[in-house]
Coordinates of C-alpha atoms (C1' of nucleotides) in Angstrom, one line a residue:
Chain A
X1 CA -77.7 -5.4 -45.4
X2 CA -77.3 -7.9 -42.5
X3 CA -74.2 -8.3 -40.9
X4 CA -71.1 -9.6 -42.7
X5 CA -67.6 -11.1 -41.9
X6 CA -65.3 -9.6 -40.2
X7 CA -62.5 -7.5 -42.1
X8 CA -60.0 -10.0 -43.6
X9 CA -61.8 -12.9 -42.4
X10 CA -63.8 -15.7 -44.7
X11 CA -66.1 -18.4 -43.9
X12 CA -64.9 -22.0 -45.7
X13 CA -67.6 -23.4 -47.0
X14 CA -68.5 -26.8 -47.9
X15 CA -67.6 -26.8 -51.5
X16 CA -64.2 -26.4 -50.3
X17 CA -63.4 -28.1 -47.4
X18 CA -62.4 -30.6 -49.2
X19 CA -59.1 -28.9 -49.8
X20 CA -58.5 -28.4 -46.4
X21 CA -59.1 -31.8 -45.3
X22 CA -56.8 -32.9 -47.8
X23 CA -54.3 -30.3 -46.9
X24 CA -54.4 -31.4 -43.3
X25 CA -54.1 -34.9 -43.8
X26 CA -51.3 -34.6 -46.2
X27 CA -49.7 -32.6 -43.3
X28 CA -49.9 -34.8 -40.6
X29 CA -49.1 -37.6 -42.7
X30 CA -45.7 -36.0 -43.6
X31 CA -45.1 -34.7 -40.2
X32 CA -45.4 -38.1 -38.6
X33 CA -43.0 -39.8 -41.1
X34 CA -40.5 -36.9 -39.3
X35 CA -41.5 -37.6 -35.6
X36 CA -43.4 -34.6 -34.8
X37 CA -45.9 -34.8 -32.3
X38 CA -49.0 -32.5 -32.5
X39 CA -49.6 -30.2 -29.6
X40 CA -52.5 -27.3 -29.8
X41 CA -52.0 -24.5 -27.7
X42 CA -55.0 -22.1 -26.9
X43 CA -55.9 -19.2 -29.6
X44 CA -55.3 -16.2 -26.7
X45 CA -52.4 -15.7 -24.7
X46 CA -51.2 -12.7 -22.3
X47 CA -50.1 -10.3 -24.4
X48 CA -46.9 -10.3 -22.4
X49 CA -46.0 -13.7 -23.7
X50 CA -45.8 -12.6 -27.5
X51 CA -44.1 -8.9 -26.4
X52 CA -41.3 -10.7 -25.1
X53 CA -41.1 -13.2 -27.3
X54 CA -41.8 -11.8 -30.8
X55 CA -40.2 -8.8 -29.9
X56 CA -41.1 -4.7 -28.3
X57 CA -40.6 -3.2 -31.7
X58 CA -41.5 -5.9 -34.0
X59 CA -44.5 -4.8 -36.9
X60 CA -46.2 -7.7 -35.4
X61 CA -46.6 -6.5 -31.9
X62 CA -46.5 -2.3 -32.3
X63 CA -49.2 -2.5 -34.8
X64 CA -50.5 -5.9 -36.0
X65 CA -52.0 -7.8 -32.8
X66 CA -55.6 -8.0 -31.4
X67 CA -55.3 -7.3 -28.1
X68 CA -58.0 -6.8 -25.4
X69 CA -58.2 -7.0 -21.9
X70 CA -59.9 -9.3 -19.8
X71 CA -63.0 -8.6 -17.3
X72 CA -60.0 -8.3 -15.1
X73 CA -58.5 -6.6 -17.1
X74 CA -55.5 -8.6 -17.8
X75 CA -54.4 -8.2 -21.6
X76 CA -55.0 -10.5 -23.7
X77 CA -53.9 -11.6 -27.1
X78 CA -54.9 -13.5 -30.1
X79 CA -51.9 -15.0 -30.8
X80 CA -50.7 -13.7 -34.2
X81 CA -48.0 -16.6 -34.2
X82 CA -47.1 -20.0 -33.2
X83 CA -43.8 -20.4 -32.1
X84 CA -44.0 -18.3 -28.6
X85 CA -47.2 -20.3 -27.7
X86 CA -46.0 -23.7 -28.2
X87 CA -42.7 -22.8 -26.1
X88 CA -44.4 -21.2 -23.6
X89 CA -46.2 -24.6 -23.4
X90 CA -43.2 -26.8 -23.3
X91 CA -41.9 -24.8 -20.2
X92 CA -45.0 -24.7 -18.9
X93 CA -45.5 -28.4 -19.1
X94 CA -42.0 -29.3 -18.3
X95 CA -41.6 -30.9 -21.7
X96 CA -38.1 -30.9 -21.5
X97 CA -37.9 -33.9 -18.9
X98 CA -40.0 -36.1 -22.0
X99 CA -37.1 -36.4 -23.9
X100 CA -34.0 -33.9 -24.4
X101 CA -34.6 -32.9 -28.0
X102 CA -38.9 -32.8 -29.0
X103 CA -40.0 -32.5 -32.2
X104 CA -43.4 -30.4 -32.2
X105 CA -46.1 -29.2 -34.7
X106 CA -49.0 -27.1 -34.8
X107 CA -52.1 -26.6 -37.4
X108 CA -54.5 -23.6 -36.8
X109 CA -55.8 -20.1 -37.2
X110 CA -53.4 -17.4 -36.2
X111 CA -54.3 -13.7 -36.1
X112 CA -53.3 -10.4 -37.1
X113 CA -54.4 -7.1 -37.2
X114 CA -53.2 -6.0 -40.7
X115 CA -54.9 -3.9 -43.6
X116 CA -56.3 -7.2 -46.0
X117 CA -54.8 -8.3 -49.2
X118 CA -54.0 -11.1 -51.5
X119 CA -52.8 -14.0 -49.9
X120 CA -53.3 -11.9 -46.7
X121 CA -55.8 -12.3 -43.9
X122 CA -56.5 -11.2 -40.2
X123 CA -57.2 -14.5 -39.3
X124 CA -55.5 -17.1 -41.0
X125 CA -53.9 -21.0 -41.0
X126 CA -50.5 -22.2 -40.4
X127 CA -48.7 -25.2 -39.7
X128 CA -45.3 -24.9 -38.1
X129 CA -42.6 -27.1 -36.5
X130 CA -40.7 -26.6 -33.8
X131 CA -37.6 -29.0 -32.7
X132 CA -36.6 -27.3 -29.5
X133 CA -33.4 -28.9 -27.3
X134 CA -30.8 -29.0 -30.0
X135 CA -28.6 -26.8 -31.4
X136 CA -27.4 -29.5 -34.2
X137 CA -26.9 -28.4 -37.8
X138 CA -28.9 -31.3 -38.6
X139 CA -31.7 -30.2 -37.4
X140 CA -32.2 -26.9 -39.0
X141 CA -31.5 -28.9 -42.2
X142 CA -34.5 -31.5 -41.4
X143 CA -36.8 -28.7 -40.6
X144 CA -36.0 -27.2 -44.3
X145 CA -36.6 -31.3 -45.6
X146 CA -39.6 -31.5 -44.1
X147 CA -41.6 -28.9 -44.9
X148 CA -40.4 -29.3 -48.8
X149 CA -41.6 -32.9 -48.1
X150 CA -45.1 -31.6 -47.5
X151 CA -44.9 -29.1 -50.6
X152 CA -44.0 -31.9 -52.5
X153 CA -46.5 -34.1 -51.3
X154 CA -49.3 -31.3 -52.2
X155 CA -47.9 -31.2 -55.7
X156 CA -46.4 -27.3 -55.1
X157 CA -43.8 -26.8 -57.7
X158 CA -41.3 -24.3 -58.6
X159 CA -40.6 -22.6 -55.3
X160 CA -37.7 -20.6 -54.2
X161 CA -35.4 -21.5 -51.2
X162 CA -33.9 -18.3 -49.5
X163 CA -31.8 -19.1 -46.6
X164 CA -29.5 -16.5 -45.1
X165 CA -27.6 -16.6 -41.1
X166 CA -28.7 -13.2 -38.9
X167 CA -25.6 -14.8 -36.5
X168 CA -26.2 -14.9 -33.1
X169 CA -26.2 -12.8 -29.9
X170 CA -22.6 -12.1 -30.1
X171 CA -21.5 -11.5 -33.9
X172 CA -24.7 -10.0 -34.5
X173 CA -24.3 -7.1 -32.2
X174 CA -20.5 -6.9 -33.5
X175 CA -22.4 -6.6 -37.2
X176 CA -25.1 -4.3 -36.3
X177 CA -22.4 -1.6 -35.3
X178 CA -20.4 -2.7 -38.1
X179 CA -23.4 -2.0 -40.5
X180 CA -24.6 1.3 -38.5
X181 CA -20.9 2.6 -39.0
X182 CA -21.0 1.9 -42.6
X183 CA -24.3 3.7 -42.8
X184 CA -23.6 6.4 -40.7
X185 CA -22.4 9.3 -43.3
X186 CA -25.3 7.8 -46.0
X187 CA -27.6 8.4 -43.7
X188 CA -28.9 11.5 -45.6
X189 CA -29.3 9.3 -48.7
X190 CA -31.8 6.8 -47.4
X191 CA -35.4 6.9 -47.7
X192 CA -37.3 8.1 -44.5
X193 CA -38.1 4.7 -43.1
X194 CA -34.6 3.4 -43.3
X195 CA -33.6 6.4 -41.5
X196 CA -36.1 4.9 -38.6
X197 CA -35.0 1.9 -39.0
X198 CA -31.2 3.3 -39.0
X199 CA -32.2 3.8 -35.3
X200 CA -34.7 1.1 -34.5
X201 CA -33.4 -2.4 -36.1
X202 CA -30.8 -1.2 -38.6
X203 CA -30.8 -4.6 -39.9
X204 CA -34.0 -4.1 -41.7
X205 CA -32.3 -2.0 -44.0
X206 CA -31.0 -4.2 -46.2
X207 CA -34.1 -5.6 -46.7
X208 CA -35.6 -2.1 -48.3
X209 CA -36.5 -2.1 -52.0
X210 CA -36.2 1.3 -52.7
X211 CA -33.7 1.7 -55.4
X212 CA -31.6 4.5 -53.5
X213 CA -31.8 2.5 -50.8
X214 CA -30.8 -0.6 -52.3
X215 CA -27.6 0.9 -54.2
X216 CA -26.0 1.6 -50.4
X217 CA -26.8 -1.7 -49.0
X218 CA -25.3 -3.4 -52.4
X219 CA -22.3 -2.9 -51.0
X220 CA -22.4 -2.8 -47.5
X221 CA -21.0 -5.1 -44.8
X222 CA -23.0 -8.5 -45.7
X223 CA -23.5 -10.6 -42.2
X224 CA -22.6 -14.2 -43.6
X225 CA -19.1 -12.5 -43.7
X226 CA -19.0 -11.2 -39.9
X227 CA -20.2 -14.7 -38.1
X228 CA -18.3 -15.8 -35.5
X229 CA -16.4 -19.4 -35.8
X230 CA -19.6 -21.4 -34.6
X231 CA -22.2 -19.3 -36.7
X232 CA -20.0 -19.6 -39.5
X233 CA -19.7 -23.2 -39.5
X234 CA -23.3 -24.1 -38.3
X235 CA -24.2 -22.0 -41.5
X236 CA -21.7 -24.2 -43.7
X237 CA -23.4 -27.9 -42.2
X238 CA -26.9 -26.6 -42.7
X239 CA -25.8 -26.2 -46.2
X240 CA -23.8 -28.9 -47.0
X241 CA -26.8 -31.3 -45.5
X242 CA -29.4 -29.6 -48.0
X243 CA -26.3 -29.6 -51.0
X244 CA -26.2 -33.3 -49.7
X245 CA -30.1 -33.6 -50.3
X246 CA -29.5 -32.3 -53.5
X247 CA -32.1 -29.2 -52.7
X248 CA -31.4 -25.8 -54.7
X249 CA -31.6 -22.7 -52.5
X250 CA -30.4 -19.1 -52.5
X251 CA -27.9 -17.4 -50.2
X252 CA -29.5 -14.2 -49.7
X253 CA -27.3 -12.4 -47.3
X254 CA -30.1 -9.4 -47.0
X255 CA -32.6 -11.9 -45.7
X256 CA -33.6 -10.6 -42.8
X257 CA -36.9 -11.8 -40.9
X258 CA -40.0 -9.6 -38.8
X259 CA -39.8 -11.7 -35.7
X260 CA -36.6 -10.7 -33.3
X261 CA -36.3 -14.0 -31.9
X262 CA -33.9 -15.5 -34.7
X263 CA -30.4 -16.5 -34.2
X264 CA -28.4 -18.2 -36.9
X265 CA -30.2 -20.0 -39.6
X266 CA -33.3 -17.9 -41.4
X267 CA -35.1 -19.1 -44.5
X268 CA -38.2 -18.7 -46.6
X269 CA -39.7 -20.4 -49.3
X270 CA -41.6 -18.3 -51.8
X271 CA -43.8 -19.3 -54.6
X272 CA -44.4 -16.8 -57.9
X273 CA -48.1 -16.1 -58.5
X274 CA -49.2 -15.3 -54.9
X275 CA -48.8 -11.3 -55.7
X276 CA -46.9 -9.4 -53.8
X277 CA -47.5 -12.2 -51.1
X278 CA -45.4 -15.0 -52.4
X279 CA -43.7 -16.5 -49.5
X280 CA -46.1 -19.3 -48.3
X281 CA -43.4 -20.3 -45.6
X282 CA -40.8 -19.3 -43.1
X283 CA -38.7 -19.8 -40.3
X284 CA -35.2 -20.4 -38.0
X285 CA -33.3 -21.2 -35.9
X286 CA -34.2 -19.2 -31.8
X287 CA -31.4 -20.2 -29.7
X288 CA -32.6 -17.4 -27.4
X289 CA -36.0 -17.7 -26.7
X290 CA -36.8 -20.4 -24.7
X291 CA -34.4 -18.8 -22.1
X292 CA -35.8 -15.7 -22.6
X293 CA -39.2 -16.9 -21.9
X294 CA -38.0 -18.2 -18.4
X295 CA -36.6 -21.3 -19.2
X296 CA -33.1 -22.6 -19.4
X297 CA -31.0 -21.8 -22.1
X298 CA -32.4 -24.5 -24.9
X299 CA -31.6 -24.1 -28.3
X300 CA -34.1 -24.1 -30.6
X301 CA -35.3 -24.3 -34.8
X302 CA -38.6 -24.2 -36.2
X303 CA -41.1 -23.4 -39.1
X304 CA -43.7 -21.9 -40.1
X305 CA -46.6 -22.1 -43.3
X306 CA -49.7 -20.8 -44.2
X307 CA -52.2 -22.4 -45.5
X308 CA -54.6 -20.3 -47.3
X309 CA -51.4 -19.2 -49.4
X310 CA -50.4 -23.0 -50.1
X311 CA -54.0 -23.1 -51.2
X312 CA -53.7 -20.2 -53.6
X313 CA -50.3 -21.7 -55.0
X314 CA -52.1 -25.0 -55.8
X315 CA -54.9 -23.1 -57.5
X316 CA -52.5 -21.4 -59.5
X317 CA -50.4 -24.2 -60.3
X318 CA -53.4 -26.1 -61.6
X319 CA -53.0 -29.2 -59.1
X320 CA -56.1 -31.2 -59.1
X321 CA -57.8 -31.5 -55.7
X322 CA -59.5 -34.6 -54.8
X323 CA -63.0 -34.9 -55.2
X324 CA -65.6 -35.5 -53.3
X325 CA -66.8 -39.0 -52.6
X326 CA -70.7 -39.3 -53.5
X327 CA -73.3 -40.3 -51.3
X328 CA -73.7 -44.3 -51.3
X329 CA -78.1 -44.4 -51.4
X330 CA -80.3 -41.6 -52.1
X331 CA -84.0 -43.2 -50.2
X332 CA -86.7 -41.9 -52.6
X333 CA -90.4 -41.7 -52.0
X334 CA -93.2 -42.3 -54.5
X335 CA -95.5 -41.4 -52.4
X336 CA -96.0 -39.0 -48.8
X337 CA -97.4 -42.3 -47.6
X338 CA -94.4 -44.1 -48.0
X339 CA -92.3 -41.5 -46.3
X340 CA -92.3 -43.8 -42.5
X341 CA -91.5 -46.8 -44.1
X342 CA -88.8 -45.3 -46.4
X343 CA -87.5 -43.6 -43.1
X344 CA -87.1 -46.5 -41.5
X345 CA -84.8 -48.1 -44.4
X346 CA -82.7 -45.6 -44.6
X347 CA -81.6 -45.6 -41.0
X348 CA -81.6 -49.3 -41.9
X349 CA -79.0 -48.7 -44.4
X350 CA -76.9 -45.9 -42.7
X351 CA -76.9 -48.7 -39.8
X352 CA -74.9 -50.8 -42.4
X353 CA -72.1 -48.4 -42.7
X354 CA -73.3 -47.0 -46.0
X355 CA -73.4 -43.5 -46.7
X356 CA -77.5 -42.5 -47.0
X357 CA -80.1 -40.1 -47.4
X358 CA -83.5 -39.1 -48.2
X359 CA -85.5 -35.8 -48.8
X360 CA -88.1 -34.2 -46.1
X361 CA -90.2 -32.1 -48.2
X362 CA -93.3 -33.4 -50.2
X363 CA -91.3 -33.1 -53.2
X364 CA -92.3 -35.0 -56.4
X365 CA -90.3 -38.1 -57.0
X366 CA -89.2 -36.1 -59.9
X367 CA -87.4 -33.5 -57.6
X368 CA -86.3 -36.3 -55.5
X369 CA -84.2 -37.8 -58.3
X370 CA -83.1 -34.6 -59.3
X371 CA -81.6 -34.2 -55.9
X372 CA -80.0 -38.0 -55.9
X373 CA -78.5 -37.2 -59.1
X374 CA -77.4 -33.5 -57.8
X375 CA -76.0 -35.0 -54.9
X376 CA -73.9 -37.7 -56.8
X377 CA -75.7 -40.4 -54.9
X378 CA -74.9 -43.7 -56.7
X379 CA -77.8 -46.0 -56.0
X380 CA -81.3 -45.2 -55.3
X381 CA -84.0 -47.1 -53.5
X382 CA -87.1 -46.3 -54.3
X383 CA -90.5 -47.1 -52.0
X384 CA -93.6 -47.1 -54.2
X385 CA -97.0 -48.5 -53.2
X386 CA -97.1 -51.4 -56.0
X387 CA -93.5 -52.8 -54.9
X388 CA -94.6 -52.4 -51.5
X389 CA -97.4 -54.6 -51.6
X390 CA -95.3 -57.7 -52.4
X391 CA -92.6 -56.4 -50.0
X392 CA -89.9 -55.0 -52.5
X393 CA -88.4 -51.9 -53.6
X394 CA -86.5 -50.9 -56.6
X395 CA -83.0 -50.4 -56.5
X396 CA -81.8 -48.0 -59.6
X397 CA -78.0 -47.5 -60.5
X398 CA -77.7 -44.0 -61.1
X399 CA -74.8 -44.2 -63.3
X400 CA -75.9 -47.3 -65.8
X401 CA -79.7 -46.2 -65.5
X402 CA -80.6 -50.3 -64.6
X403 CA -82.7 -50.5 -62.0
X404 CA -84.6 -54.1 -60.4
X405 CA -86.8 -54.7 -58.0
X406 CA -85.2 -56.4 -54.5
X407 CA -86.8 -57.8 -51.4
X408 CA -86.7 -55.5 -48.3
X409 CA -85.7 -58.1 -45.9
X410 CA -82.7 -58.5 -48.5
X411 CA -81.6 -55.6 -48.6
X412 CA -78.4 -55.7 -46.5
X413 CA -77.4 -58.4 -49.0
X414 CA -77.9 -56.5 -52.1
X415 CA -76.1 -53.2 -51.0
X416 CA -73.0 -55.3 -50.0
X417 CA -72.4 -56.5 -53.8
Chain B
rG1 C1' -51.4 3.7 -41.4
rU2 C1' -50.9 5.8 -46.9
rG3 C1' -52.5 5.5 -52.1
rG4 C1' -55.2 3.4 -56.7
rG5 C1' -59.6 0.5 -58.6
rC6 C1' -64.5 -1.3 -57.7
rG7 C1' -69.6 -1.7 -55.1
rU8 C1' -76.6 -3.3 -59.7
rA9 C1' -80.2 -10.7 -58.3
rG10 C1' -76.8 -16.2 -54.6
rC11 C1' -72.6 -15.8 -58.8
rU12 C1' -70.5 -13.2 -63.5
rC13 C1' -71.9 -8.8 -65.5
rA14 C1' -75.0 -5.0 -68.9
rG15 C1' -77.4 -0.2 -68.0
rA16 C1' -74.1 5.2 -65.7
rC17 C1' -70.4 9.3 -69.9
rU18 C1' -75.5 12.1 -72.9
rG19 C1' -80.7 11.7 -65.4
rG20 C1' -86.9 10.2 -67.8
rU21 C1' -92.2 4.5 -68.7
rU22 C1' -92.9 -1.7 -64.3
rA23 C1' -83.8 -2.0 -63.7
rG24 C1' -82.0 -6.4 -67.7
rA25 C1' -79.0 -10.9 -69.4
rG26 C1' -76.4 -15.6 -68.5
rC27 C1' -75.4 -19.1 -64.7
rC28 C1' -77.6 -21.0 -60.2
rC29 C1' -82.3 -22.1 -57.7
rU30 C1' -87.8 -23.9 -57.8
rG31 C1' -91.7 -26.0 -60.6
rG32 C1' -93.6 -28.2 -65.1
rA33 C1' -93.3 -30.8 -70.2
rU34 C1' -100.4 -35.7 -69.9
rU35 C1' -99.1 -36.4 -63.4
rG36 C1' -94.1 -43.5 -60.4
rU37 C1' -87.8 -41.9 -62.2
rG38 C1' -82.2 -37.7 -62.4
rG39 C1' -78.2 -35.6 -65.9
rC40 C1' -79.6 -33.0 -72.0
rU41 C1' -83.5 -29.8 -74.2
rC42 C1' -87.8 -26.7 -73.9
rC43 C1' -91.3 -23.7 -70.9
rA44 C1' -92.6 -21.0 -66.6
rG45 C1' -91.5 -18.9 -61.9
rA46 C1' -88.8 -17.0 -57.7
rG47 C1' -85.0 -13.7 -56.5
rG48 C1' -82.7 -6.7 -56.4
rU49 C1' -83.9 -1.0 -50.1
rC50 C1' -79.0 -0.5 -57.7
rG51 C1' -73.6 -0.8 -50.5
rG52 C1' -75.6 3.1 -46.9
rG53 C1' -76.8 8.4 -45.8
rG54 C1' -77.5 13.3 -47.5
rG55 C1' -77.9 16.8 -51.6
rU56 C1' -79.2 18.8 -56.7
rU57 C1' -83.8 18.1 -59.8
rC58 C1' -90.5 17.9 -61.7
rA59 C1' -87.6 13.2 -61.9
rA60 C1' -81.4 9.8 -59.7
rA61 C1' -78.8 3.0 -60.4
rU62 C1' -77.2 7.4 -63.5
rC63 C1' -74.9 14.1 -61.3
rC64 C1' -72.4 16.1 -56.4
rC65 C1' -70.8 15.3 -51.1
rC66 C1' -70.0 12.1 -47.0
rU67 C1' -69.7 7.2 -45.2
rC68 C1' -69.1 1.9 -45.2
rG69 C1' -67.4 -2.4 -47.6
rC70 C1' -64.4 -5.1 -51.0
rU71 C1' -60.0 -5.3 -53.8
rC72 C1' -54.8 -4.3 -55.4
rA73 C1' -50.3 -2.0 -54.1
rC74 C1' -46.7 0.3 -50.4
rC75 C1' -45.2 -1.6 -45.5
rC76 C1' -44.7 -6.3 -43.2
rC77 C1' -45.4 -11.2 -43.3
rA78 C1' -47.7 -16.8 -43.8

RNA sequence: GUGGGCGUAGCUCAGACUGGUUAGAGCCCUGGAUUGUGGCUCCAGAGGUCGGGGGUUCAAAUCCCCUCGCUCACCCCA
């Protein structure tokens, strides 16, 4: 056997790239109509970058990144994320003196080191958005808006909004020992991962699905109700803007996302069919992290989505991709002899704008049809010595089966009708 | 990282339980059907170290062990 793909990787191949051209025009389309400006940001970082950013004892960085030094042996990583890259490069680019509030977005392969599953891949697409330099209610609300604008424009139906606040630097702290007291004396009755996580990021508790587990948290302290004043009423605008919008989501109070860097608003949109994989999108607000990356404090609210799951949910949903756009002229050749003289019309025609194409081999012109008609060419010219000898070819429809024979020097004029 | 399912032609799969002549089918591909014309039909052909290694046996795709890969789930996420 030769060598094959990596683990969780897949080549895309040209019978479907069609989908992701039309996924990353529809995209960028939507994106612009918001006001967000593409930015790409390399595919390996320092390692140190997504540590402090994502989070020491995040899954993503104790277990899920690919990480290898350089011939320096600095460490680097392939960044498993979007969001620490992209402000990493607005401090490093001084993006802030552009404009005070920036709307960003990114579209590329992100990596992570993770045992492969439906919907689930080591290296795989997103698109996110980041507006970073307000701390408006607005905002968060737009970022929701705009990433259901691009579902909607794909033709995704029937998804789920989750949206829960994780509070901010202050309350959360206050809740985290609220919770941790609660938990305290059941500690014996959780599973044995909660009772790491009772120690590690307690918060991840309520987020178990084991039934014991989830009969302890049903009625634990819930953090909408411990929010500080601002929390609590940034979580009520973001709300009231979507209520406004007339979207349907779902307070889930035990939402709780992988990456440390949230603060306030957290959401997900999840689609059924996808397997145990069903959220094809996610995000938040991080008030924190631009100052924690070295910058000053900027607030900050973004999203992310993957691709290869939005793919998935349009499969299953049935949505009809658009198809491929034949090739204009297939050049066909009665004869080897012919083969300069019908080389030298089809560059004629590609020269014309015209999408053209001939075959190499010494094929029959049988097999040279068979390939126009494969290909989904609509016209073909053929060169054959008796047309030749009065200067003409014949010029076949593909689709009606009529076919004439046209001067060469009027070519040009033909294939514009 | 832990568990379950599965690895036979490019693809979808038979054959495996009850080892035994040149391992099959459909689709795809290539060529042809009186030689200068595609899609349908018909005919022919190409294509396989039966995932890999070891063992049992006169004989292994088939039985046993190991290994690799894929896949689904847990976990986490997109």
């Amino acid at each position: 056997m030769f060598i094959k793909v990596p683990k969780g990787t897949q080549d895309i191949l040209p019978e479907d790239i069609l989908k992701w051209y039309h996924i990353e025009d529809m995209i960028k389309e939507i994106l612009n109509k918001y006001g967000y400006k593409e930015i790409r940001t390399p595919y390996f970082e320092y390692t140190d970058l997504f540590i402090r950013g994502i989070g020491e004892s995040t899954d993503i960085v104790t277990k899920e990144m690919f990480t290898f030094p350089d011939r320096k042996g600095r460490s680097l990583t392939l960044r498993p994320e979007g969001t620490a890259p992209v402000v990493r490069a607005y401090l490093e680019n001084r993006m802030d003196r552009i404009s005070k509030v920036i709307k960003l977005f990114y579209l590329g392969p992100m990596f992570r080191c993770e045992k492969p599953q439906a919907g689930r891949f080591r290296q795989f697409n997103q698109f996110g958005i980041e507006v970073i330099g307000t701390k408006s209610s607005a905002a968060d609300a737009e970022v929701i808006l705009t990433v259901l604008d691009v579902y909607k424009k794909l033709g995704l139906k029937n998804l789920e909004i989750l949206i829960n606040s994780v509070g901010c630097k202050k309350c959360r702290v206050d809740y985290v020992q609220k919770l941790k007291k609660y938990l305290k004396d059941k500690k014996d009755f959780l599973c044995s991962e909660c009772k790491e996580r009772y120690n590690k990021n307690p918060l991840r508790v309520l987020d178990c699905k084991k039934d014991s587990c989830k009969k302890i948290i049903e009625i634990a302290p819930v953090i909408t109700e411990n929010l500080c004043q601002e929390c609590e009423s940034h979580f009520s605008e973001v709300k009231s803007y979507l209520n406004d919008q007339k979207i349907v989501f779902h307070e889930d109070p035990r939402l709780i996302r992988g990456l440390d860097y949230y603060t306030k608003t957290a959401f997900e949109i999840i689609s059924g069919g996808l397997g145990a994989q069903n959220a094809i999108g996610g995000g938040g607000r991080y008030d924190d992290l631009v100052e924690e990356l070295g910058g000053k404090p900027t607030p900050a609210v973004g999203f992310a989505a993957g691709i290869e799951r939005m793919i998935i949910a349009i499969d299953q949903q049935k949505i009809k991709w658009p198809v491929e756009k034949g090739l204009d002229i297939f050049v066909a050749k009665v004869n080897e002899k012919n083969k300069d003289t019908a080389f030298r019309l089809l560059q004629k025609i590609r020269n014309t704008g015209l999408s053209a194409d001939m075959d190499y081999s010494e094929g029959s012109l049988k097999s040279q049809m068979r390939i126009a008609n494969k290909i989904g060419a609509r016209y073909a010219v053929i060169v054959g010595e008796e047309e030749l000898s009065k200067n003409m070819v014949i010029f076949r429809n593909m689709q009606t089966k009529e076919q004439k024979e046209i001067k060469i020097d009027n070519i040009i004029d033909e294939l514009s009708l």
